PDB file of C-alpha atoms and ligand atoms in Angstrom:
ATOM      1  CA  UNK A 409     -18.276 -41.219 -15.488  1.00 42.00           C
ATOM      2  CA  UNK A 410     -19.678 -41.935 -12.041  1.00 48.00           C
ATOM      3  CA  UNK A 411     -18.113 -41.278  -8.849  1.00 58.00           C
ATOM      4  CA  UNK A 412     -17.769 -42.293  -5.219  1.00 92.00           C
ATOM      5  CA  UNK A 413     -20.953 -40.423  -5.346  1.00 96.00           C
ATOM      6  CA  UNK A 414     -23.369 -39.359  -8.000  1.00 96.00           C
ATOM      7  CA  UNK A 415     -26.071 -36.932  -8.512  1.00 96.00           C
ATOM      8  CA  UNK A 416     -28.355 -36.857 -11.391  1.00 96.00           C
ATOM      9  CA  UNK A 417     -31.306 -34.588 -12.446  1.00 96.00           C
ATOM     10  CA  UNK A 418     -31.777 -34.275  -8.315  1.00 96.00           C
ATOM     11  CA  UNK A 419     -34.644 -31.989  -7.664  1.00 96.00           C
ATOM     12  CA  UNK A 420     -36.361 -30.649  -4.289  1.00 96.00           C
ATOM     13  CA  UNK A 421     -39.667 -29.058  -3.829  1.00 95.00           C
ATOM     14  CA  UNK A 422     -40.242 -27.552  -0.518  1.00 94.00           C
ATOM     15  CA  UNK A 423     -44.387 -27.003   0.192  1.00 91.00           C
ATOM     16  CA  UNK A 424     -44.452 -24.180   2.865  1.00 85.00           C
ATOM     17  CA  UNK A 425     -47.313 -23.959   5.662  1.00 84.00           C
ATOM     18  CA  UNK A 426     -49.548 -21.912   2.976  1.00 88.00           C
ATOM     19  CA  UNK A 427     -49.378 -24.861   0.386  1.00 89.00           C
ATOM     20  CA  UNK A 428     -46.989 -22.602  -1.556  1.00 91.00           C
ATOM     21  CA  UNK A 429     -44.243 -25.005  -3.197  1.00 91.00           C
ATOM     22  CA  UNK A 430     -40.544 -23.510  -3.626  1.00 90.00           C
ATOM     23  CA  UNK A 431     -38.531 -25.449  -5.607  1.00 93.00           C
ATOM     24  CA  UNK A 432     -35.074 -25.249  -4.063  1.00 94.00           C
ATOM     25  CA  UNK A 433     -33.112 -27.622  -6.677  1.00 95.00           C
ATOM     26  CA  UNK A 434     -33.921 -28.021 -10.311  1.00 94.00           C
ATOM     27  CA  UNK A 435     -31.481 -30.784 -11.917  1.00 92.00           C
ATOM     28  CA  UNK A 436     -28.356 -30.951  -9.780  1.00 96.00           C
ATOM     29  CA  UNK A 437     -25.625 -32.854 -11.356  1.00 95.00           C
ATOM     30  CA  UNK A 438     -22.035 -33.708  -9.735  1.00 95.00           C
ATOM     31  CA  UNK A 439     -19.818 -36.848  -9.048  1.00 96.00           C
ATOM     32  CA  UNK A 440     -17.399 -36.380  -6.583  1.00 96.00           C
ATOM     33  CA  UNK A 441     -14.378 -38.846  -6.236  1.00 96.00           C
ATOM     34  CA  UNK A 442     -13.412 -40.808  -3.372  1.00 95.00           C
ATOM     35  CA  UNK A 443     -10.583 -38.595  -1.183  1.00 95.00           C
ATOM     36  CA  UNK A 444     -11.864 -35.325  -3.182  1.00 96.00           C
ATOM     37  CA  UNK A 445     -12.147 -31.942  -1.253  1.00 97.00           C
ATOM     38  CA  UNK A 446     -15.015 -30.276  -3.267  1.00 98.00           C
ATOM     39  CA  UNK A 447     -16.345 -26.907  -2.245  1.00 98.00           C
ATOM     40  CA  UNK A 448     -19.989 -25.720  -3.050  1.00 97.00           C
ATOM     41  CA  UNK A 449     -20.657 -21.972  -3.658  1.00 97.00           C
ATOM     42  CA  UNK A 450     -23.692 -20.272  -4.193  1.00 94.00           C
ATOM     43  CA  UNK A 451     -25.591 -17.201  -3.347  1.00 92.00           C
ATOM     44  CA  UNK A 452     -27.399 -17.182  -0.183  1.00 91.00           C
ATOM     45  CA  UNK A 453     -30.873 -19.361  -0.517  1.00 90.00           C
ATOM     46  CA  UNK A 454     -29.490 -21.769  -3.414  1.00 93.00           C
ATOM     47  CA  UNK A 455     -30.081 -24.768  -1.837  1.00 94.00           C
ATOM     48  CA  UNK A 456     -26.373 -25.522  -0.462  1.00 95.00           C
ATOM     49  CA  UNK A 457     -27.697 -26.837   2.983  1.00 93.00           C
ATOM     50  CA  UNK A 458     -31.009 -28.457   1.206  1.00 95.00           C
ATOM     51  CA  UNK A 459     -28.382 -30.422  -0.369  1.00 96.00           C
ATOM     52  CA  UNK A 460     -25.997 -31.249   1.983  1.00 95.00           C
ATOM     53  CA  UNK A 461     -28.997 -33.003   4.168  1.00 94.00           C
ATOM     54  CA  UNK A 462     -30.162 -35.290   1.264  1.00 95.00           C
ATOM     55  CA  UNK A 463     -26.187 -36.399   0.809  1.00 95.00           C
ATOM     56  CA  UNK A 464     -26.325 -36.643   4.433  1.00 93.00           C
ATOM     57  CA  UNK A 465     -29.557 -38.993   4.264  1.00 92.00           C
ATOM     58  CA  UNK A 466     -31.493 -36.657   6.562  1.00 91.00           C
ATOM     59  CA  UNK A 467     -33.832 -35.793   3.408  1.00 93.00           C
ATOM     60  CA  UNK A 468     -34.971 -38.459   1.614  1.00 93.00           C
ATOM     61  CA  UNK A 469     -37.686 -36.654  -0.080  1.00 94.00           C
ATOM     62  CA  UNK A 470     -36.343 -35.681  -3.360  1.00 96.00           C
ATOM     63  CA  UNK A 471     -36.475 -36.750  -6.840  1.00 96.00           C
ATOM     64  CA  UNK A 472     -33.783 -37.874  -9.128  1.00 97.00           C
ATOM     65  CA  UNK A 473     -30.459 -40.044  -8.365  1.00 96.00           C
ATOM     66  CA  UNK A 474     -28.528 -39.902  -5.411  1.00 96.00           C
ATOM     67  CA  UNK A 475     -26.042 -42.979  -5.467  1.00 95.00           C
ATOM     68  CA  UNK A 476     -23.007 -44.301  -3.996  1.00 95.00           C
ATOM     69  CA  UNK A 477     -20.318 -46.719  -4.858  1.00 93.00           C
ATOM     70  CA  UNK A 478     -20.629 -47.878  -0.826  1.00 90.00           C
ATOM     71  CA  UNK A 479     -23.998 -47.115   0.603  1.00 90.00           C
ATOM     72  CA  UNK A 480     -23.276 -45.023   3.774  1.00 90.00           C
ATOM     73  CA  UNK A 481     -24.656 -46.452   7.200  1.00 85.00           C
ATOM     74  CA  UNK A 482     -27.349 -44.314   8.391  1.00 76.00           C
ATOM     75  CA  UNK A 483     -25.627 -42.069  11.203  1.00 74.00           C
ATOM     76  CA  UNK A 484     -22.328 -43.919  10.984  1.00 82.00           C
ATOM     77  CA  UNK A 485     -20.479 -43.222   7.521  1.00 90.00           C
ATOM     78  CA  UNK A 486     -21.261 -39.606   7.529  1.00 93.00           C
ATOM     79  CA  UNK A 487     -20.074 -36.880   9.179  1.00 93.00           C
ATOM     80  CA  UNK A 488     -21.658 -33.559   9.474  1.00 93.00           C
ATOM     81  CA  UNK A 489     -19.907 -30.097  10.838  1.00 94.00           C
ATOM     82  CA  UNK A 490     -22.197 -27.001  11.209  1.00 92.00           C
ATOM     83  CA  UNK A 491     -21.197 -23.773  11.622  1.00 90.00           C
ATOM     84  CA  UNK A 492     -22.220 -24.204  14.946  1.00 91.00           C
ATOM     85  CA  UNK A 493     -20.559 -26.503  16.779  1.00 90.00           C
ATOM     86  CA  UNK A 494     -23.078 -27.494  19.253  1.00 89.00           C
ATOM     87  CA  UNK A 495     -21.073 -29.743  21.711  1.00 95.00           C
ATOM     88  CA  UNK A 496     -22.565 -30.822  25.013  1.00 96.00           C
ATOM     89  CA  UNK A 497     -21.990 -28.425  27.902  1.00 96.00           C
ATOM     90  CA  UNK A 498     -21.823 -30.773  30.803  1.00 97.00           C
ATOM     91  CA  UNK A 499     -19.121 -33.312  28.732  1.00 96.00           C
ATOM     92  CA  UNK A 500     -15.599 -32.856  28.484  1.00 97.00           C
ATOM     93  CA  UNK A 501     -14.268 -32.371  25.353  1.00 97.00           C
ATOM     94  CA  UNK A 502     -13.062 -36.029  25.324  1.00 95.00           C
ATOM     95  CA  UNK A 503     -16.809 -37.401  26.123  1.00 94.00           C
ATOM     96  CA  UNK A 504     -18.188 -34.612  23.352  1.00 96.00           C
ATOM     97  CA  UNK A 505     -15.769 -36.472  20.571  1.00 95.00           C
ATOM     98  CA  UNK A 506     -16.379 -40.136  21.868  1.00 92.00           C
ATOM     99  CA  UNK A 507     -20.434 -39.531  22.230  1.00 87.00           C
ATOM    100  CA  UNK A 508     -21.255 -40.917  18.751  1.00 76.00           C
ATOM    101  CA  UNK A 509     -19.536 -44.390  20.062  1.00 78.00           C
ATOM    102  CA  UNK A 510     -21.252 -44.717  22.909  1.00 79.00           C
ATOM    103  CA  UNK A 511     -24.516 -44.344  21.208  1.00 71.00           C
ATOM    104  CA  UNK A 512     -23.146 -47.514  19.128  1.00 71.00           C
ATOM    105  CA  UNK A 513     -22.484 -48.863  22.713  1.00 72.00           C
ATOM    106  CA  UNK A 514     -18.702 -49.114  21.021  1.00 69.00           C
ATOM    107  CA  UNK A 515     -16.602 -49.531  24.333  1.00 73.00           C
ATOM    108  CA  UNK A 516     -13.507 -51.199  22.179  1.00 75.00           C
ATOM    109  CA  UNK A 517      -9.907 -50.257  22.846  1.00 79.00           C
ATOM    110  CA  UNK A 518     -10.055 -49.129  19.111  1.00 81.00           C
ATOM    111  CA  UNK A 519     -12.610 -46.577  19.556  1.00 78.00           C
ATOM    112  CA  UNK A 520     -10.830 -44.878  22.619  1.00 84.00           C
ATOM    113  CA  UNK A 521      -8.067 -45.203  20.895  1.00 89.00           C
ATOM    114  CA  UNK A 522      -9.267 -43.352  17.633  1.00 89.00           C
ATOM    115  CA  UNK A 523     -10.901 -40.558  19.601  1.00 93.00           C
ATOM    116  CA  UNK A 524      -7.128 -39.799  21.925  1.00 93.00           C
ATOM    117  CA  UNK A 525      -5.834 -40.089  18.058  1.00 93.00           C
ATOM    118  CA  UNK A 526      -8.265 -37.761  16.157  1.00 92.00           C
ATOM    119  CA  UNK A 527      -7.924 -35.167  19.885  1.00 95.00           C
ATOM    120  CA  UNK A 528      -3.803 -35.190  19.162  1.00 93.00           C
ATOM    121  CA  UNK A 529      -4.907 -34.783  14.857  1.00 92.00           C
ATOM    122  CA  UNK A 530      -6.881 -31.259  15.904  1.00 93.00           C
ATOM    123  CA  UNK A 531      -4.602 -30.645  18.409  1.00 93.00           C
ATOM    124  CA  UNK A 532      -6.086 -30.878  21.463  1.00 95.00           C
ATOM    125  CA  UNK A 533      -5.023 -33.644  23.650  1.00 95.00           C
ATOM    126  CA  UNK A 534      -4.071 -30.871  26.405  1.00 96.00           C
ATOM    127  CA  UNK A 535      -7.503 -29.943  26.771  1.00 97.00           C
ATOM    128  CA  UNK A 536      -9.235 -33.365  26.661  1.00 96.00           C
ATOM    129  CA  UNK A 537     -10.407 -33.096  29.921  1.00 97.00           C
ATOM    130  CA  UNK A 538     -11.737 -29.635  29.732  1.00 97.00           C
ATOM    131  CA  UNK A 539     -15.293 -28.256  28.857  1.00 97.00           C
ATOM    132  CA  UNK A 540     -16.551 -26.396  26.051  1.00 97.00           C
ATOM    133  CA  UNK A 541     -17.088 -22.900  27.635  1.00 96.00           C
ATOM    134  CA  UNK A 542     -13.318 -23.212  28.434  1.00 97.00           C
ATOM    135  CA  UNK A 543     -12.657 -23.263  25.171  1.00 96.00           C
ATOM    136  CA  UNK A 544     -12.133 -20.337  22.615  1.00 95.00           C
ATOM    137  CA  UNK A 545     -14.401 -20.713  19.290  1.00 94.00           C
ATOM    138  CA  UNK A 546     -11.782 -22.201  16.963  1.00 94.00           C
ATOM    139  CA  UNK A 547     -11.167 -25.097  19.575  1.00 96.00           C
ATOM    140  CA  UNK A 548     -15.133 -25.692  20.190  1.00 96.00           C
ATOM    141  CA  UNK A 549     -14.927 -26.074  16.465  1.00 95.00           C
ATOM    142  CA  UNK A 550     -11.939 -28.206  15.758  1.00 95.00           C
ATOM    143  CA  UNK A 551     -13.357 -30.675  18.769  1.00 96.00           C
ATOM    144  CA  UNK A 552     -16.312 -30.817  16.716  1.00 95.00           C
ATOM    145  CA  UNK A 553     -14.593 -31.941  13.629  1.00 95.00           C
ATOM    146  CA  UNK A 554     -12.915 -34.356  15.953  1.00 95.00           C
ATOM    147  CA  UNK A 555     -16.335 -35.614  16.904  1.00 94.00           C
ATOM    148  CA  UNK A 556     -17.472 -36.102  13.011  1.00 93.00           C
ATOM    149  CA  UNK A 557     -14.470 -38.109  12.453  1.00 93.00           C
ATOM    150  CA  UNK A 558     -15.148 -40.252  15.370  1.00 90.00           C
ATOM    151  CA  UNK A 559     -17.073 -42.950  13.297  1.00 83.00           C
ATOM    152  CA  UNK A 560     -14.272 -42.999  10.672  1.00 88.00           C
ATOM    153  CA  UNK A 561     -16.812 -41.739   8.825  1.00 92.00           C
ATOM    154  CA  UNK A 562     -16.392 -42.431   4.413  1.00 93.00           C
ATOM    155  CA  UNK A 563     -17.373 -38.553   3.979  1.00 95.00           C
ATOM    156  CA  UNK A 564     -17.047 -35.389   5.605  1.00 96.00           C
ATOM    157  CA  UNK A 565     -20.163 -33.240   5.431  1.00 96.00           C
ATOM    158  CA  UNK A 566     -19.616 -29.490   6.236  1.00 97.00           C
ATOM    159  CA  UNK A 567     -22.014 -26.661   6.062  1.00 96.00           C
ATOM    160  CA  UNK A 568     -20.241 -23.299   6.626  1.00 95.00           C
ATOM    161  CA  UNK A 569     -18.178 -24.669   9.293  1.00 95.00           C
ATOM    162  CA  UNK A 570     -15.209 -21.756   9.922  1.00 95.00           C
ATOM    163  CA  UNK A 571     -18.171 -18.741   8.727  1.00 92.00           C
ATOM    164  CA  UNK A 572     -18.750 -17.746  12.310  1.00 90.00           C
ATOM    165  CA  UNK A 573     -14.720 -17.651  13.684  1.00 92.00           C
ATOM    166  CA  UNK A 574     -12.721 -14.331  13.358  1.00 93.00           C
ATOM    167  CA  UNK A 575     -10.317 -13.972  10.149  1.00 93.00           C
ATOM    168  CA  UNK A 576      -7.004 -15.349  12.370  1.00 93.00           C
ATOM    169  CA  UNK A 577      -9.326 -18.185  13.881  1.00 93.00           C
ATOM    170  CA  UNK A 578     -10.194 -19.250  10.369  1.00 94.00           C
ATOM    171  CA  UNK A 579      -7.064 -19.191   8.735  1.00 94.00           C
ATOM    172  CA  UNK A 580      -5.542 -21.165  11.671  1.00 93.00           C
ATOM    173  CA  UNK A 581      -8.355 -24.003  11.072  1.00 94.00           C
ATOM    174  CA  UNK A 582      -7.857 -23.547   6.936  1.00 96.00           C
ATOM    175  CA  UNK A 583      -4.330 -25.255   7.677  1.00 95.00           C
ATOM    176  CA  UNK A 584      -6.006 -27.873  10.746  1.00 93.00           C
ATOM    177  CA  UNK A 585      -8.039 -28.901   7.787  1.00 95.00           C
ATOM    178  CA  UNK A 586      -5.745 -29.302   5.264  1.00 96.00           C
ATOM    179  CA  UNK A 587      -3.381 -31.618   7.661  1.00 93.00           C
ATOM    180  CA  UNK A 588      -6.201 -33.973   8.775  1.00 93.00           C
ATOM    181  CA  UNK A 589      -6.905 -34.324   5.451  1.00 94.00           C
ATOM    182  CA  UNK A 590      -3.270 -34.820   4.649  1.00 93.00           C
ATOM    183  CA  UNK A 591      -3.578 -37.828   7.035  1.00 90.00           C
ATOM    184  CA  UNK A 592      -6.795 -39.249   6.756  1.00 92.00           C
ATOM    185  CA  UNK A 593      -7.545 -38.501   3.153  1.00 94.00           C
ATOM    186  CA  UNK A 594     -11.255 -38.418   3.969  1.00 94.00           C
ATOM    187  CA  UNK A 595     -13.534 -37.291   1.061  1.00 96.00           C
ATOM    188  CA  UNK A 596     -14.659 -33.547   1.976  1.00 97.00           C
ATOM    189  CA  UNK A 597     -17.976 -31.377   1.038  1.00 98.00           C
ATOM    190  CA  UNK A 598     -17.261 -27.759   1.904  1.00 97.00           C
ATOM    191  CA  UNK A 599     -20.205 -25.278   1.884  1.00 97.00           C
ATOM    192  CA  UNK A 600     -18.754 -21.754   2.377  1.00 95.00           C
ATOM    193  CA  UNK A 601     -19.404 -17.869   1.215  1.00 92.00           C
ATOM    194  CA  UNK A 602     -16.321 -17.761   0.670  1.00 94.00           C
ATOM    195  CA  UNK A 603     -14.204 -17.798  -2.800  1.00 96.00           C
ATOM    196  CA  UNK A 604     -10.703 -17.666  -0.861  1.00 96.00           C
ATOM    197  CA  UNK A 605     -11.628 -20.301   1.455  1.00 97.00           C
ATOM    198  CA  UNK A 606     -13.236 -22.743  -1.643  1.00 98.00           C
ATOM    199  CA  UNK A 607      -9.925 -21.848  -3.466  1.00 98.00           C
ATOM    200  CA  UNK A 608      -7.085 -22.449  -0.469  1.00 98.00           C
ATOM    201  CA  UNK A 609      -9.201 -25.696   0.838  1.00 98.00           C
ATOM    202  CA  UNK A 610     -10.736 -27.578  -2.160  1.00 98.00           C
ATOM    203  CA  UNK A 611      -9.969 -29.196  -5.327  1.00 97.00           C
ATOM    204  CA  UNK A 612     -12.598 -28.624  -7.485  1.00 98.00           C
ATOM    205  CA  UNK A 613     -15.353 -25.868  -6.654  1.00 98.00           C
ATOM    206  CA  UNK A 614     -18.778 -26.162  -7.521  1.00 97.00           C
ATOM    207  CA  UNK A 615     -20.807 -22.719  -8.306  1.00 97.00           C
ATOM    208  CA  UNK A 616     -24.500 -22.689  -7.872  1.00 96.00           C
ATOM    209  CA  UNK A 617     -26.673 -20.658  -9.270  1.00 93.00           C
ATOM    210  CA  UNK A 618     -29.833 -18.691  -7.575  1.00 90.00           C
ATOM    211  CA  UNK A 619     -32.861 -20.333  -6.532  1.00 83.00           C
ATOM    212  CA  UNK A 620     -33.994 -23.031  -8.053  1.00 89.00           C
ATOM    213  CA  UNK A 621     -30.308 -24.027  -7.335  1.00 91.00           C
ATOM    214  CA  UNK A 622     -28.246 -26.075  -9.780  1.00 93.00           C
ATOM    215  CA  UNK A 623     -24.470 -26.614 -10.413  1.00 95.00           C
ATOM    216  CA  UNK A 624     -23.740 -23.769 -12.911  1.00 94.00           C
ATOM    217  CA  UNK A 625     -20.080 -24.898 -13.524  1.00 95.00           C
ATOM    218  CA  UNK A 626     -17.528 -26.889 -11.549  1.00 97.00           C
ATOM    219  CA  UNK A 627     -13.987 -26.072 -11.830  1.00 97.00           C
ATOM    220  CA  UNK A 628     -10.813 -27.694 -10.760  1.00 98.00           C
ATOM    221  CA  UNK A 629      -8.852 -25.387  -8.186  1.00 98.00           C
ATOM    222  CA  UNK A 630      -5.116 -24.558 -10.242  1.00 97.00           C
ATOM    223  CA  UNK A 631      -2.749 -25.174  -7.236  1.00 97.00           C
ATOM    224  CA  UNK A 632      -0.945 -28.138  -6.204  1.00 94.00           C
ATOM    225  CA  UNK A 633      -2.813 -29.579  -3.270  1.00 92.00           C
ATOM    226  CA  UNK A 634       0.224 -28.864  -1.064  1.00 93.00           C
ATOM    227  CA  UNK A 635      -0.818 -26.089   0.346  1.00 95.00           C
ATOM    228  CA  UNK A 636       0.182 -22.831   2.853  1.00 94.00           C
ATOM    229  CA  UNK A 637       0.134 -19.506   3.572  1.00 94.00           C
ATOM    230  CA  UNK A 638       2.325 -18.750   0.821  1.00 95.00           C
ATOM    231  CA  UNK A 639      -0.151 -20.073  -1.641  1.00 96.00           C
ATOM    232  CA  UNK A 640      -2.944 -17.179  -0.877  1.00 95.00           C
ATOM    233  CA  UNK A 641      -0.356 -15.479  -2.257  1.00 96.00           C
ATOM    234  CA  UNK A 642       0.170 -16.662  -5.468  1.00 96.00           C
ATOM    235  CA  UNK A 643      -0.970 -14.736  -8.378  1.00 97.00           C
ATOM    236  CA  UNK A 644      -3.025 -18.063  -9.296  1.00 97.00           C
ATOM    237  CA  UNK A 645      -4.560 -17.972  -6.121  1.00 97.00           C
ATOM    238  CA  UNK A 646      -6.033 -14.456  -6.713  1.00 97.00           C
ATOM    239  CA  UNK A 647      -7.202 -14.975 -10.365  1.00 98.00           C
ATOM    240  CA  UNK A 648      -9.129 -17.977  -9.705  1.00 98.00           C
ATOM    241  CA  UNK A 649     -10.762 -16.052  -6.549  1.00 98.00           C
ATOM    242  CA  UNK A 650     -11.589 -13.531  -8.866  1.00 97.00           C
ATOM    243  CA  UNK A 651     -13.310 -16.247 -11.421  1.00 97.00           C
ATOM    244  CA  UNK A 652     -15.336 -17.801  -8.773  1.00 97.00           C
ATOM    245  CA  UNK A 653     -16.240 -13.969  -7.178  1.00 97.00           C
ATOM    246  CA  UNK A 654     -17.594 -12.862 -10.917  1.00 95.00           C
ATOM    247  CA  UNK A 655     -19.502 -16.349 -11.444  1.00 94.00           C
ATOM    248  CA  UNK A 656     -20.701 -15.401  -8.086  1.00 92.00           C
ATOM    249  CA  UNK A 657     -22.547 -12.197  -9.446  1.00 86.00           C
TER     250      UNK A 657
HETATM  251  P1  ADP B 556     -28.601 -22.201   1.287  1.00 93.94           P
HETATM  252  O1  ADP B 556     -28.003 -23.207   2.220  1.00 93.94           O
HETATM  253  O2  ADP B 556     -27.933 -22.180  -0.054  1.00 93.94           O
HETATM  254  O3  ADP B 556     -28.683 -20.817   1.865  1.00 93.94           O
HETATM  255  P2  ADP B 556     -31.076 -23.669   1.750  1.00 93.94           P
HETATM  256  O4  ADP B 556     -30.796 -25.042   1.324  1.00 93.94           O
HETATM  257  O5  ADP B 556     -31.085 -23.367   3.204  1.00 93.94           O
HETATM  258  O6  ADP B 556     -30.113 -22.652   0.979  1.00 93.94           O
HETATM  259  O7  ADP B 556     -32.522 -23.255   1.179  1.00 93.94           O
HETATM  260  C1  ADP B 556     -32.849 -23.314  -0.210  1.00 93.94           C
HETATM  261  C2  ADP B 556     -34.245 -22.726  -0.437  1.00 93.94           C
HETATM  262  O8  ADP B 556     -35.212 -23.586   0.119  1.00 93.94           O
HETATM  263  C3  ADP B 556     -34.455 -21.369   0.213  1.00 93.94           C
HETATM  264  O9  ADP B 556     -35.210 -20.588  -0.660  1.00 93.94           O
HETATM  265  C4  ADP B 556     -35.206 -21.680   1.465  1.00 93.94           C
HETATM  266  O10 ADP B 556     -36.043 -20.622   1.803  1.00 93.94           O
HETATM  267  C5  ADP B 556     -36.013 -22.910   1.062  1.00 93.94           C
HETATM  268  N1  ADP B 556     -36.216 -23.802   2.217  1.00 93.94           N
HETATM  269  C6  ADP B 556     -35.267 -24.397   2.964  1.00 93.94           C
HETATM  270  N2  ADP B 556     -35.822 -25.174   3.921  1.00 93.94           N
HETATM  271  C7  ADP B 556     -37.157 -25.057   3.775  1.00 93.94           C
HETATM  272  C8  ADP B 556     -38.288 -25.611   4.446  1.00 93.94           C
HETATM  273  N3  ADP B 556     -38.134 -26.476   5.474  1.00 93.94           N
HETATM  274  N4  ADP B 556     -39.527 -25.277   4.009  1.00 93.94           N
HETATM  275  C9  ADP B 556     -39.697 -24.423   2.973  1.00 93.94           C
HETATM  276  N5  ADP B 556     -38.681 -23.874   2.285  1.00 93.94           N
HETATM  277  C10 ADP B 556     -37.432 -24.172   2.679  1.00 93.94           C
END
């Protein structure tokens, strides 16, 4: 089977300032489906964000397969959340979420459009006009998964994106997510530390295993993707937290 995107035998050497080589991925395979949420866990150090970057075309310098059904557009089909969100001080939210299209010079209707659309989809067409440090940390996060979705992008790249919000924060942007994916279907991959995030967000989750990082096992999440609170609540939910915690170890 191959996927919306496939990974075969992909491997990454990193040669530190000393000449010293670390290899950081030894034979990654995974196809992910178009519209998929797929998490990635893995100890700290297993390659998670080395990986992200090559999907993300920012690292080319890899060996093995990295293919696509639709070959992304550099910098337009892909959008990348960091845990971090990194918005520009001196733009209003608004000009932080439409920046990517006016770096295409895209000044159509349809772009302002999609960016007043994707501000009312993380909810925060009230503060459009405002600037990041008036924001709390969950809002400077959901306007910059506002500004990844700008492009309409065919994949959602995020690396750790809710690890550096408090516990409420998080949960609050667990249920944003689910709902713009609800309406925009996009295809999601998830890097987190966390087995009860990977379980309440994804459908499958991908375990990695310690450097050199490779997919250990992949397992499909046993919940019906209509999720809410309720479901962390579920004895389901805690079992298969408890599977992905002992692969963790
Ligand atoms: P994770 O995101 O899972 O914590 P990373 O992808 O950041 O892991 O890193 C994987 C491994 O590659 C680590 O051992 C890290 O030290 C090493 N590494 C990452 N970037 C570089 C680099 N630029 N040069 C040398 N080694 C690196």
């Amino acid at each position: 089977m191959t996927g919306f995107l496939s990974l075969r035998g992909v491997r990454k050497t990193y040669v530190g300032a000393n000449r010293q080589r670390v290899v950081a991925l030894d034979g990654v395979d995974i196809d992910i489906a178009e519209g998929e949420v797929v998490a990635l866990i893995g100890p700290s150090g297993c390659g998670k964000s080395t990986l992200l970057r090559m999907i993300a075309g920012l690292d080319t310098d890899f060996q093995g397969e990295l293919s696509w059904t639709r070959q992304p557009r550099p910098g337009k089909d892909i959008g990348f959340v960091f845990q971090e969100p990194a918005l520009l001080p001196w733009r209003s939210v608004e000009r932080n979420v439409s920046l990517g299209l006016e770096a295409q010079r895209d000044r159509s209707a349809e772009g302002r459009n999609r960016v007043r659309t994707l501000l009312d989809l993380v909810g925060l067409s009230e503060f459009s006009q405002s600037f990041p440090k008036e924001l709390s940390g969950g809002m400077r996060q959901r306007a910059a998964i506002a500004r990844a979705l700008a492009y309409d992008p065919q994949i959602l790249l995020m690396d750790e994106p809710f690890g550096a919000l408090d516990a409420i924060t998080r949960d609050r942007l667990h249920d944003d997510l689910l709902r713009i994916w609800e309406s925009t279907r996009k295809t999601i991959i998830l890097v987190t530390h966390s087995v009860e995030e990977a379980t309440y967000l994804a459908d499958r989750v991908a375990v990695m295993s310690s450097r050199p990082g490779r997919i250990k096992a992949v397992h499909e999440v046993p919940l019906s993707r209509d999720r809410n609170p309720t479901t962390r609540q579920l004895p389901r939910f805690a079992e298969f937290a408890g599977l992905l915690r002992q692969e963790l170890e």
